[in-house]
PDB file of C-alpha atoms and ligand atoms in Angstrom:
ATOM      1  CA  MET A   1      -0.375   0.073   0.185  1.00 51.00           C
ATOM      2  CA  THR A   2       1.382   3.378  -0.944  1.00 66.00           C
ATOM      3  CA  SER A   3       0.016   6.810  -0.094  1.00 83.00           C
ATOM      4  CA  LYS A   4       0.929   9.979  -1.932  1.00 93.00           C
ATOM      5  CA  PRO A   5       3.624  11.990  -0.088  1.00 98.00           C
ATOM      6  CA  THR A   6       2.493  15.694   0.738  1.00 98.00           C
ATOM      7  CA  ILE A   7       4.624  18.318  -1.325  1.00 98.00           C
ATOM      8  CA  VAL A   8       5.448  21.089   0.732  1.00 98.00           C
ATOM      9  CA  ARG A   9       7.448  23.931  -1.408  1.00 98.00           C
ATOM     10  CA  THR A  10       8.012  26.529   1.416  1.00 98.00           C
ATOM     11  CA  VAL A  11      10.293  26.614   4.822  1.00 99.00           C
ATOM     12  CA  ALA A  12       7.652  27.947   6.746  1.00 98.00           C
ATOM     13  CA  GLU A  13       4.901  25.073   5.570  1.00 98.00           C
ATOM     14  CA  LEU A  14       7.435  22.133   6.093  1.00 98.00           C
ATOM     15  CA  ARG A  15       8.025  23.644   9.888  1.00 98.00           C
ATOM     16  CA  LYS A  16       4.250  23.657  10.365  1.00 98.00           C
ATOM     17  CA  ARG A  17       3.557  20.020   9.139  1.00 98.00           C
ATOM     18  CA  ILE A  18       6.448  18.740  11.123  1.00 98.00           C
ATOM     19  CA  ALA A  19       5.488  20.605  14.160  1.00 98.00           C
ATOM     20  CA  SER A  20       1.743  19.411  13.864  1.00 98.00           C
ATOM     21  CA  PHE A  21       2.950  15.794  13.584  1.00 98.00           C
ATOM     22  CA  ARG A  22       5.075  16.037  16.809  1.00 97.00           C
ATOM     23  CA  ARG A  23       2.252  17.496  18.424  1.00 97.00           C
ATOM     24  CA  SER A  24      -0.265  14.587  17.579  1.00 97.00           C
ATOM     25  CA  ARG A  25       2.372  11.987  18.791  1.00 95.00           C
ATOM     26  CA  PRO A  26       3.468  10.800  22.192  1.00 95.00           C
ATOM     27  CA  ILE A  27       6.972  11.758  22.411  1.00 92.00           C
ATOM     28  CA  GLU A  28       8.181   7.526  21.637  1.00 91.00           C
ATOM     29  CA  GLU A  29       6.228   7.908  18.220  1.00 94.00           C
ATOM     30  CA  ALA A  30       7.378  10.911  17.167  1.00 96.00           C
ATOM     31  CA  ALA A  31      10.618  10.801  15.797  1.00 98.00           C
ATOM     32  CA  VAL A  32      11.309  12.370  12.332  1.00 98.00           C
ATOM     33  CA  GLY A  33      13.371  10.709  10.024  1.00 98.00           C
ATOM     34  CA  PHE A  34      15.112  13.083   6.915  1.00 99.00           C
ATOM     35  CA  VAL A  35      16.555  12.005   3.789  1.00 99.00           C
ATOM     36  CA  PRO A  36      18.249  14.842   1.676  1.00 99.00           C
ATOM     37  CA  THR A  37      18.892  14.342  -2.123  1.00 98.00           C
ATOM     38  CA  MET A  38      19.247  16.508  -5.375  1.00 98.00           C
ATOM     39  CA  GLY A  39      16.330  14.428  -6.649  1.00 98.00           C
ATOM     40  CA  TYR A  40      16.658  12.267  -9.866  1.00 97.00           C
ATOM     41  CA  LEU A  41      16.249   9.183  -7.260  1.00 97.00           C
ATOM     42  CA  HIS A  42      17.286   5.778  -7.353  1.00 97.00           C
ATOM     43  CA  GLU A  43      17.184   2.626  -5.534  1.00 98.00           C
ATOM     44  CA  GLY A  44      20.283   3.974  -3.594  1.00 98.00           C
ATOM     45  CA  HIS A  45      17.656   6.578  -2.562  1.00 98.00           C
ATOM     46  CA  ALA A  46      15.519   4.342  -2.059  1.00 98.00           C
ATOM     47  CA  SER A  47      17.494   2.254   0.051  1.00 98.00           C
ATOM     48  CA  LEU A  48      17.689   5.364   2.622  1.00 98.00           C
ATOM     49  CA  LEU A  49      13.987   6.609   2.270  1.00 98.00           C
ATOM     50  CA  ARG A  50      13.040   2.856   3.418  1.00 98.00           C
ATOM     51  CA  ARG A  51      15.331   2.992   6.332  1.00 98.00           C
ATOM     52  CA  SER A  52      13.942   6.051   7.305  1.00 98.00           C
ATOM     53  CA  VAL A  53      10.220   5.162   7.253  1.00 98.00           C
ATOM     54  CA  GLN A  54      11.367   1.934   8.951  1.00 98.00           C
ATOM     55  CA  ASP A  55      12.961   3.862  11.992  1.00 98.00           C
ATOM     56  CA  ASN A  56      10.680   6.729  12.395  1.00 98.00           C
ATOM     57  CA  GLY A  57       6.939   8.151  12.397  1.00 98.00           C
ATOM     58  CA  LEU A  58       7.383  10.467  10.016  1.00 98.00           C
ATOM     59  CA  THR A  59      10.129  10.835   6.851  1.00 98.00           C
ATOM     60  CA  VAL A  60      10.810  13.755   5.269  1.00 99.00           C
ATOM     61  CA  LEU A  61      12.546  13.930   1.845  1.00 99.00           C
ATOM     62  CA  SER A  62      14.039  16.901   0.205  1.00 99.00           C
ATOM     63  CA  ILE A  63      14.826  17.570  -3.501  1.00 98.00           C
ATOM     64  CA  PHE A  64      17.245  20.546  -4.323  1.00 98.00           C
ATOM     65  CA  VAL A  65      19.452  21.025  -6.521  1.00 98.00           C
ATOM     66  CA  ASN A  66      22.132  23.094  -4.594  1.00 98.00           C
ATOM     67  CA  PRO A  67      23.958  25.333  -7.118  1.00 98.00           C
ATOM     68  CA  ILE A  68      26.134  26.332  -4.110  1.00 98.00           C
ATOM     69  CA  GLN A  69      28.273  22.655  -4.113  1.00 98.00           C
ATOM     70  CA  PHE A  70      28.673  23.458  -8.483  1.00 97.00           C
ATOM     71  CA  GLY A  71      32.129  24.470  -9.341  1.00 96.00           C
ATOM     72  CA  PRO A  72      31.786  27.033 -12.460  1.00 94.00           C
ATOM     73  CA  ASN A  73      32.490  24.112 -15.061  1.00 90.00           C
ATOM     74  CA  GLU A  74      30.389  21.856 -13.345  1.00 93.00           C
ATOM     75  CA  ASP A  75      27.036  20.033 -14.505  1.00 91.00           C
ATOM     76  CA  LEU A  76      24.397  22.157 -12.345  1.00 96.00           C
ATOM     77  CA  ASP A  77      22.747  22.984 -15.497  1.00 94.00           C
ATOM     78  CA  LYS A  78      22.314  19.646 -16.880  1.00 93.00           C
ATOM     79  CA  TYR A  79      21.957  18.206 -13.416  1.00 95.00           C
ATOM     80  CA  PRO A  80      19.277  15.712 -14.407  1.00 95.00           C
ATOM     81  CA  ARG A  81      15.512  16.525 -12.833  1.00 97.00           C
ATOM     82  CA  ASP A  82      12.377  14.272 -13.184  1.00 97.00           C
ATOM     83  CA  GLU A  83      10.002  15.511 -10.063  1.00 98.00           C
ATOM     84  CA  GLU A  84       6.980  13.315 -11.377  1.00 98.00           C
ATOM     85  CA  LYS A  85       9.061  10.224 -11.149  1.00 98.00           C
ATOM     86  CA  ASP A  86      10.781  11.093  -7.902  1.00 98.00           C
ATOM     87  CA  VAL A  87       7.628  11.908  -6.113  1.00 98.00           C
ATOM     88  CA  ALA A  88       6.247   8.226  -7.204  1.00 98.00           C
ATOM     89  CA  LEU A  89       9.642   6.924  -6.023  1.00 98.00           C
ATOM     90  CA  ALA A  90       8.829   8.459  -2.613  1.00 98.00           C
ATOM     91  CA  ALA A  91       5.241   7.438  -2.364  1.00 98.00           C
ATOM     92  CA  SER A  92       6.411   3.244  -2.949  1.00 98.00           C
ATOM     93  CA  CYS A  93       8.552   3.921  -0.113  1.00 98.00           C
ATOM     94  CA  GLY A  94       6.009   5.444   2.199  1.00 98.00           C
ATOM     95  CA  VAL A  95       7.428   9.030   2.435  1.00 98.00           C
ATOM     96  CA  ASP A  96       5.247  11.614   4.158  1.00 98.00           C
ATOM     97  CA  LEU A  97       6.638  15.032   3.139  1.00 98.00           C
ATOM     98  CA  VAL A  98       8.509  16.020  -0.062  1.00 98.00           C
ATOM     99  CA  PHE A  99      10.088  19.231   0.429  1.00 99.00           C
ATOM    100  CA  LEU A 100      10.452  20.805  -3.044  1.00 98.00           C
ATOM    101  CA  PRO A 101      12.126  24.223  -2.250  1.00 98.00           C
ATOM    102  CA  THR A 102      13.294  26.894  -5.052  1.00 98.00           C
ATOM    103  CA  VAL A 103      16.425  28.405  -4.896  1.00 98.00           C
ATOM    104  CA  GLN A 104      15.024  31.518  -4.220  1.00 98.00           C
ATOM    105  CA  GLU A 105      13.038  29.610  -1.421  1.00 98.00           C
ATOM    106  CA  MET A 106      16.335  28.057   0.047  1.00 98.00           C
ATOM    107  CA  TYR A 107      18.734  31.334  -0.544  1.00 98.00           C
ATOM    108  CA  PRO A 108      16.225  34.110  -0.277  1.00 98.00           C
ATOM    109  CA  GLN A 109      19.205  36.886   0.238  1.00 98.00           C
ATOM    110  CA  ARG A 110      22.765  37.326  -0.794  1.00 98.00           C
ATOM    111  CA  ARG A 111      24.309  34.501   1.316  1.00 97.00           C
ATOM    112  CA  VAL A 112      27.065  35.966   3.612  1.00 98.00           C
ATOM    113  CA  THR A 113      27.421  32.599   5.895  1.00 98.00           C
ATOM    114  CA  THR A 114      29.192  29.609   4.608  1.00 98.00           C
ATOM    115  CA  VAL A 115      29.620  26.358   6.945  1.00 98.00           C
ATOM    116  CA  MET A 116      33.222  25.357   6.252  1.00 98.00           C
ATOM    117  CA  VAL A 117      34.805  22.024   7.432  1.00 98.00           C
ATOM    118  CA  SER A 118      38.393  21.997   7.420  1.00 98.00           C
ATOM    119  CA  GLU A 119      41.030  18.758   7.309  1.00 98.00           C
ATOM    120  CA  VAL A 120      38.103  15.926   6.327  1.00 98.00           C
ATOM    121  CA  THR A 121      37.722  18.074   2.925  1.00 98.00           C
ATOM    122  CA  ASP A 122      41.108  18.471   1.967  1.00 98.00           C
ATOM    123  CA  GLY A 123      41.622  15.331  -0.090  1.00 98.00           C
ATOM    124  CA  LEU A 124      39.845  13.211  -2.371  1.00 98.00           C
ATOM    125  CA  CYS A 125      36.411  15.176  -3.500  1.00 97.00           C
ATOM    126  CA  GLY A 126      37.389  18.136  -1.466  1.00 98.00           C
ATOM    127  CA  ALA A 127      40.891  18.633  -3.645  1.00 97.00           C
ATOM    128  CA  SER A 128      39.604  17.761  -6.990  1.00 94.00           C
ATOM    129  CA  ARG A 129      36.574  20.489  -6.847  1.00 96.00           C
ATOM    130  CA  PRO A 130      37.372  23.286  -4.797  1.00 96.00           C
ATOM    131  CA  GLY A 131      34.422  24.752  -2.602  1.00 97.00           C
ATOM    132  CA  HIS A 132      32.249  21.705  -2.731  1.00 98.00           C
ATOM    133  CA  PHE A 133      31.864  20.923   0.411  1.00 98.00           C
ATOM    134  CA  ASP A 134      31.173  24.279   1.743  1.00 98.00           C
ATOM    135  CA  GLY A 135      28.062  23.777  -0.365  1.00 98.00           C
ATOM    136  CA  VAL A 136      27.598  20.656   0.738  1.00 98.00           C
ATOM    137  CA  ALA A 137      27.928  21.292   4.732  1.00 98.00           C
ATOM    138  CA  THR A 138      26.294  24.870   4.143  1.00 98.00           C
ATOM    139  CA  VAL A 139      22.875  23.343   2.579  1.00 99.00           C
ATOM    140  CA  VAL A 140      22.922  20.262   4.781  1.00 99.00           C
ATOM    141  CA  ALA A 141      23.397  22.395   7.537  1.00 99.00           C
ATOM    142  CA  LYS A 142      20.534  24.779   6.754  1.00 98.00           C
ATOM    143  CA  LEU A 143      18.357  21.504   5.687  1.00 99.00           C
ATOM    144  CA  LEU A 144      18.762  20.060   9.249  1.00 99.00           C
ATOM    145  CA  ASN A 145      17.660  23.643  10.720  1.00 98.00           C
ATOM    146  CA  ILE A 146      14.740  23.941   8.993  1.00 98.00           C
ATOM    147  CA  VAL A 147      13.848  19.891   9.371  1.00 98.00           C
ATOM    148  CA  GLN A 148      15.248  19.422  13.037  1.00 98.00           C
ATOM    149  CA  PRO A 149      15.544  15.543  12.138  1.00 98.00           C
ATOM    150  CA  ASP A 150      15.797  12.746  14.712  1.00 98.00           C
ATOM    151  CA  ARG A 151      17.861  11.109  12.101  1.00 98.00           C
ATOM    152  CA  ALA A 152      19.348  11.738   8.639  1.00 99.00           C
ATOM    153  CA  TYR A 153      20.312   9.329   6.345  1.00 98.00           C
ATOM    154  CA  PHE A 154      23.174   9.435   3.804  1.00 98.00           C
ATOM    155  CA  GLY A 155      24.635   7.028   1.436  1.00 98.00           C
ATOM    156  CA  LEU A 156      28.217   5.562   1.639  1.00 98.00           C
ATOM    157  CA  LYS A 157      28.929   5.985  -1.961  1.00 98.00           C
ATOM    158  CA  ASP A 158      29.554   9.487  -0.680  1.00 98.00           C
ATOM    159  CA  ALA A 159      32.098   8.794   2.041  1.00 98.00           C
ATOM    160  CA  GLN A 160      33.357  11.943   2.172  1.00 98.00           C
ATOM    161  CA  GLN A 161      30.579  13.658   2.321  1.00 98.00           C
ATOM    162  CA  VAL A 162      29.209  11.229   5.497  1.00 98.00           C
ATOM    163  CA  ALA A 163      32.611  12.225   7.124  1.00 98.00           C
ATOM    164  CA  VAL A 164      32.062  15.935   6.587  1.00 98.00           C
ATOM    165  CA  VAL A 165      28.744  15.959   7.483  1.00 98.00           C
ATOM    166  CA  THR A 166      29.069  13.432  10.633  1.00 98.00           C
ATOM    167  CA  ARG A 167      32.136  15.682  11.627  1.00 98.00           C
ATOM    168  CA  MET A 168      29.775  19.089  11.045  1.00 98.00           C
ATOM    169  CA  ALA A 169      27.025  17.691  13.166  1.00 98.00           C
ATOM    170  CA  GLN A 170      29.364  17.065  15.982  1.00 98.00           C
ATOM    171  CA  ASP A 171      31.414  20.359  16.147  1.00 98.00           C
ATOM    172  CA  LEU A 172      27.793  22.344  15.940  1.00 98.00           C
ATOM    173  CA  ASN A 173      26.335  20.512  18.436  1.00 98.00           C
ATOM    174  CA  ILE A 174      23.219  19.501  15.810  1.00 98.00           C
ATOM    175  CA  PRO A 175      20.810  16.996  17.705  1.00 98.00           C
ATOM    176  CA  THR A 176      20.689  14.791  14.810  1.00 98.00           C
ATOM    177  CA  GLU A 177      21.938  11.245  14.297  1.00 98.00           C
ATOM    178  CA  ILE A 178      23.824  10.903  11.283  1.00 98.00           C
ATOM    179  CA  VAL A 179      22.888   7.702   9.933  1.00 98.00           C
ATOM    180  CA  SER A 180      25.010   5.974   7.016  1.00 98.00           C
ATOM    181  CA  CYS A 181      24.024   3.248   4.883  1.00 98.00           C
ATOM    182  CA  PRO A 182      25.802   1.114   2.250  1.00 98.00           C
ATOM    183  CA  THR A 183      25.837   1.834  -1.595  1.00 98.00           C
ATOM    184  CA  VAL A 184      23.543   0.028  -3.584  1.00 98.00           C
ATOM    185  CA  ARG A 185      24.953  -1.502  -6.965  1.00 98.00           C
ATOM    186  CA  GLU A 186      23.503  -2.428  -9.894  1.00 98.00           C
ATOM    187  CA  GLU A 187      23.812  -6.327 -10.605  1.00 98.00           C
ATOM    188  CA  ASP A 188      26.884  -5.663 -12.539  1.00 97.00           C
ATOM    189  CA  GLY A 189      28.557  -4.226  -9.416  1.00 98.00           C
ATOM    190  CA  LEU A 190      28.078  -0.511 -11.099  1.00 98.00           C
ATOM    191  CA  ALA A 191      27.205   1.866  -7.648  1.00 98.00           C
ATOM    192  CA  LEU A 192      24.135   3.717  -8.715  1.00 98.00           C
ATOM    193  CA  SER A 193      24.283   7.525  -9.672  1.00 97.00           C
ATOM    194  CA  SER A 194      21.925   9.843 -10.883  1.00 93.00           C
ATOM    195  CA  ARG A 195      24.911  10.544 -13.148  1.00 94.00           C
ATOM    196  CA  ASN A 196      25.274   7.123 -14.694  1.00 97.00           C
ATOM    197  CA  VAL A 197      22.351   8.006 -17.045  1.00 96.00           C
ATOM    198  CA  TYR A 198      24.978  10.571 -18.686  1.00 95.00           C
ATOM    199  CA  LEU A 199      26.787   7.133 -19.751  1.00 97.00           C
ATOM    200  CA  ASN A 200      26.628   6.252 -23.483  1.00 97.00           C
ATOM    201  CA  ALA A 201      26.611   2.269 -23.851  1.00 97.00           C
ATOM    202  CA  GLU A 202      30.669   1.980 -24.356  1.00 98.00           C
ATOM    203  CA  GLU A 203      31.306   3.990 -21.146  1.00 98.00           C
ATOM    204  CA  ARG A 204      28.872   2.474 -19.437  1.00 98.00           C
ATOM    205  CA  GLU A 205      30.633  -0.984 -19.943  1.00 98.00           C
ATOM    206  CA  GLN A 206      34.235   0.309 -19.351  1.00 98.00           C
ATOM    207  CA  ALA A 207      32.670   1.931 -15.806  1.00 98.00           C
ATOM    208  CA  LEU A 208      32.375  -1.302 -14.401  1.00 98.00           C
ATOM    209  CA  SER A 209      36.555  -0.833 -14.052  1.00 98.00           C
ATOM    210  CA  LEU A 210      35.454   0.889 -10.907  1.00 98.00           C
ATOM    211  CA  SER A 211      33.735  -1.861  -8.974  1.00 98.00           C
ATOM    212  CA  ARG A 212      36.104  -4.384 -10.510  1.00 98.00           C
ATOM    213  CA  SER A 213      39.307  -2.737  -9.418  1.00 98.00           C
ATOM    214  CA  LEU A 214      37.512  -2.290  -5.806  1.00 98.00           C
ATOM    215  CA  SER A 215      37.191  -5.994  -5.884  1.00 98.00           C
ATOM    216  CA  ARG A 216      40.738  -6.739  -5.837  1.00 98.00           C
ATOM    217  CA  VAL A 217      41.556  -4.257  -2.575  1.00 98.00           C
ATOM    218  CA  ALA A 218      41.155  -7.270   0.035  1.00 97.00           C
ATOM    219  CA  GLU A 219      43.246  -9.327  -1.898  1.00 97.00           C
ATOM    220  CA  TRP A 220      45.779  -6.503  -2.215  1.00 98.00           C
ATOM    221  CA  ILE A 221      45.798  -5.685   1.373  1.00 97.00           C
ATOM    222  CA  GLY A 222      46.099  -8.767   2.290  1.00 96.00           C
ATOM    223  CA  GLU A 223      49.453  -9.302   0.567  1.00 97.00           C
ATOM    224  CA  GLY A 224      50.475  -6.533   2.505  1.00 97.00           C
ATOM    225  CA  VAL A 225      50.915  -3.282   0.279  1.00 98.00           C
ATOM    226  CA  ASP A 226      50.694   0.399   1.702  1.00 98.00           C
ATOM    227  CA  ALA A 227      48.958   3.220   0.451  1.00 98.00           C
ATOM    228  CA  PRO A 228      50.954   4.314  -2.724  1.00 98.00           C
ATOM    229  CA  GLU A 229      51.157   0.639  -3.981  1.00 98.00           C
ATOM    230  CA  LEU A 230      47.323   0.141  -3.562  1.00 98.00           C
ATOM    231  CA  SER A 231      46.716   3.795  -5.387  1.00 98.00           C
ATOM    232  CA  GLU A 232      48.870   2.257  -8.065  1.00 98.00           C
ATOM    233  CA  LEU A 233      47.530  -1.081  -8.379  1.00 98.00           C
ATOM    234  CA  LEU A 234      43.947   0.411  -8.624  1.00 98.00           C
ATOM    235  CA  LYS A 235      44.963   2.597 -11.165  1.00 98.00           C
ATOM    236  CA  ARG A 236      46.912   0.086 -13.559  1.00 98.00           C
ATOM    237  CA  GLU A 237      43.467  -2.061 -12.828  1.00 98.00           C
ATOM    238  CA  ILE A 238      41.406   1.265 -14.173  1.00 98.00           C
ATOM    239  CA  ARG A 239      43.241   1.686 -16.635  1.00 97.00           C
ATOM    240  CA  ARG A 240      42.721  -1.831 -18.825  1.00 97.00           C
ATOM    241  CA  SER A 241      39.781   0.478 -19.639  1.00 98.00           C
ATOM    242  CA  PRO A 242      40.926   2.816 -22.339  1.00 98.00           C
ATOM    243  CA  LEU A 243      38.031   5.871 -21.822  1.00 98.00           C
ATOM    244  CA  ALA A 244      39.043   5.748 -18.417  1.00 98.00           C
ATOM    245  CA  LYS A 245      40.627   8.702 -16.620  1.00 98.00           C
ATOM    246  CA  VAL A 246      41.682   8.569 -13.080  1.00 98.00           C
ATOM    247  CA  GLU A 247      41.208  11.525 -10.742  1.00 98.00           C
ATOM    248  CA  TYR A 248      42.089   9.754  -7.865  1.00 98.00           C
ATOM    249  CA  ALA A 249      42.768   6.418  -6.488  1.00 98.00           C
ATOM    250  CA  GLU A 250      43.611   6.455  -2.604  1.00 98.00           C
ATOM    251  CA  ALA A 251      43.609   4.944   0.594  1.00 98.00           C
ATOM    252  CA  LEU A 252      43.014   6.902   3.605  1.00 98.00           C
ATOM    253  CA  THR A 253      41.944   6.270   7.434  1.00 98.00           C
ATOM    254  CA  TYR A 254      38.397   6.755   7.742  1.00 98.00           C
ATOM    255  CA  PRO A 255      36.277   8.757   9.205  1.00 97.00           C
ATOM    256  CA  ASP A 256      39.490  11.117   9.528  1.00 97.00           C
ATOM    257  CA  LEU A 257      40.617  10.937   6.055  1.00 98.00           C
ATOM    258  CA  LEU A 258      44.299  11.271   6.619  1.00 97.00           C
ATOM    259  CA  PRO A 259      46.778   9.194   4.468  1.00 97.00           C
ATOM    260  CA  PRO A 260      48.612   6.585   5.975  1.00 97.00           C
ATOM    261  CA  GLU A 261      52.162   6.647   6.823  1.00 96.00           C
ATOM    262  CA  PRO A 262      53.601   5.371   3.223  1.00 96.00           C
ATOM    263  CA  GLY A 263      55.638   2.111   3.573  1.00 97.00           C
ATOM    264  CA  THR A 264      53.093   0.983   6.495  1.00 97.00           C
ATOM    265  CA  PRO A 265      51.514  -2.127   5.209  1.00 98.00           C
ATOM    266  CA  LEU A 266      47.518  -1.212   5.144  1.00 98.00           C
ATOM    267  CA  ARG A 267      46.451  -4.609   6.972  1.00 97.00           C
ATOM    268  CA  SER A 268      48.482  -3.212  10.073  1.00 96.00           C
ATOM    269  CA  ILE A 269      46.088  -0.083  10.305  1.00 97.00           C
ATOM    270  CA  ASP A 270      43.751  -0.163  13.043  1.00 95.00           C
ATOM    271  CA  GLY A 271      39.912   0.934  12.290  1.00 96.00           C
ATOM    272  CA  SER A 272      38.546   1.598   8.933  1.00 97.00           C
ATOM    273  CA  VAL A 273      40.425   2.417   5.869  1.00 98.00           C
ATOM    274  CA  LEU A 274      38.429   4.085   3.229  1.00 98.00           C
ATOM    275  CA  VAL A 275      39.667   3.192  -0.588  1.00 98.00           C
ATOM    276  CA  ALA A 276      38.460   5.707  -2.578  1.00 98.00           C
ATOM    277  CA  LEU A 277      37.854   6.405  -6.558  1.00 98.00           C
ATOM    278  CA  ALA A 278      37.107   9.250  -9.028  1.00 98.00           C
ATOM    279  CA  VAL A 279      37.223   8.442 -12.437  1.00 98.00           C
ATOM    280  CA  ARG A 280      35.860  10.485 -15.389  1.00 97.00           C
ATOM    281  CA  PHE A 281      34.044   8.788 -18.492  1.00 97.00           C
ATOM    282  CA  GLY A 282      34.223  11.571 -21.185  1.00 95.00           C
ATOM    283  CA  THR A 283      32.270  14.080 -19.444  1.00 94.00           C
ATOM    284  CA  THR A 284      31.241  11.973 -16.589  1.00 96.00           C
ATOM    285  CA  ARG A 285      32.767  11.825 -13.098  1.00 96.00           C
ATOM    286  CA  LEU A 286      31.908   8.666 -11.112  1.00 98.00           C
ATOM    287  CA  ILE A 287      33.060   8.129  -7.495  1.00 98.00           C
ATOM    288  CA  ASP A 288      33.284   4.750  -5.713  1.00 98.00           C
ATOM    289  CA  ASN A 289      34.910   3.559  -2.633  1.00 98.00           C
ATOM    290  CA  ARG A 290      35.516   0.619  -0.186  1.00 98.00           C
ATOM    291  CA  LEU A 291      35.435   1.095   3.555  1.00 98.00           C
ATOM    292  CA  LEU A 292      37.143  -1.934   5.262  1.00 97.00           C
ATOM    293  CA  ASN A 293      38.560  -2.914   8.352  1.00 95.00           C
ATOM    294  CA  PRO A 294      42.082  -4.083   7.060  1.00 93.00           C
ATOM    295  CA  LYS A 295      42.247  -6.305  10.197  1.00 88.00           C
ATOM    296  CA  GLU A 296      39.200  -7.989   9.336  1.00 86.00           C
ATOM    297  CA  VAL A 297      40.391  -8.485   5.486  1.00 76.00           C
ATOM    298  CA  GLY A 298      41.424 -12.202   5.543  1.00 60.00           C
ATOM    299  CA  VAL A 299      38.570 -13.191   7.563  1.00 41.00           C
ATOM    300  CA  HIS A 300      35.563 -11.627   5.249  1.00 43.00           C
ATOM    301  CA  ALA A 301      36.838 -11.535   1.812  1.00 42.00           C
ATOM    302  CA  CYS A 302      34.211  -9.009   1.230  1.00 42.00           C
ATOM    303  CA  PHE A 303      33.003  -7.399  -2.027  1.00 43.00           C
ATOM    304  CA  ALA A 304      31.459 -10.156  -3.869  1.00 36.00           C
ATOM    305  CA  LYS A 305      30.500  -8.382  -7.055  1.00 34.00           C
TER     306      LYS A 305
HETATM  307  O1  PAF B   1      24.445  13.503  -1.710  1.00 52.54           O
HETATM  308  C1  PAF B   1      23.719  14.759  -2.518  1.00 52.54           C
HETATM  309  O2  PAF B   1      22.775  14.503  -3.196  1.00 52.54           O
HETATM  310  C2  PAF B   1      23.768  15.972  -1.907  1.00 52.54           C
HETATM  311  O3  PAF B   1      25.360  16.591  -1.599  1.00 52.54           O
HETATM  312  C3  PAF B   1      22.860  16.845  -0.879  1.00 52.54           C
HETATM  313  C4  PAF B   1      23.904  15.517   0.666  1.00 52.54           C
HETATM  314  C5  PAF B   1      21.562  16.427  -0.914  1.00 52.54           C
HETATM  315  C6  PAF B   1      23.373  18.166  -0.155  1.00 52.54           C
HETATM  316  O4  PAF B   1      22.908  18.987  -1.353  1.00 52.54           O
END
C-alpha cells in the first residue's frame, strides 16, 4: 500500500507540518527521519527512504539541486531532474513529506554565511572540487535546521560527504543522528548514481572498472601493500579500460581521512580504511569506494561484485 506524500515548497509550511506531526504523537512515536537529495532518485535513495520509514514516525525527503555545491564548470545546468518520477518513488517507499524548495526559497538573500569543514575536506573530492564541501555543509546545515530531524540518512557511496556531515554535526552540536547506509549497486557491480544516465553504452561497460578494481582491494591489502602501492594497483587496473581517466585512487583512514604513512602495510592499520576512486568517462565523473577494516580483510573476503 502506498499513499501519496504531501508536497511542500516553503520552509514555513514544512515547519508547520512537522510541528503538527510532533504535537499529534506521544514522544516515543514522534521521531522524524530525513533524507536530503538532489532528486533523480534511484534504488540507492530508495534504500535510505525505506530505512527512514522503518526507523521513524515521519519521513521527510528533500529534493533540491543545490547550486552552491557545483563548481563553475560542473554539471549544474544539465543535472538530471524528474519531479514526477521522484514523487512516485517517494510514495512507493512510504515517504510522508517531500520538500521541493526553489533556489529563491533556500537562498532568499545574498548569503554571507558559509559552513566550512576543514581537514576531512582536504583530499579526495575536496581537492578535486574546490568549494564543493562548503556548499554541501552549508545546505545540509540549513536543511537540518529547517527539518530538525532526529535522524538523517546518507549513502556511503559519498563516504567523504558522510564524514564531512558527521563531523559538522558533532562540531556544531546539531542534535541529529547521522546514519550512514551501504552503497547500492547494479547487478554487475556499478554503484548507483544519478549521473550514470550520462554514460553511453561503451562508457557504461568500461565504468565497471571501478567496482572491478575495488573488488581486488581486500586481496591486495592482504598481500601487504602500503597506500601508494594500493593506489598504483588500482590505477593500473582501472586503466585497462581505455576510456577511463583516473582523477584519484587513494586509501585514507576513516573517518579522519588522513593518508597512512607510506611504507606502512595497510593491513597493520587499526580501524577503518576508505579506498576511494574518482574516474572520468568523457564528461561524466563517477565515484566509488570500499570502506573496510584491514585487520578483518582475511576474515571476510568481502565485496562479492
Ligand atoms: O548527496 C547529495 O545528493 C547532496 O550532496 C546533498 C547531501 C543532498 C546536499 O545537497
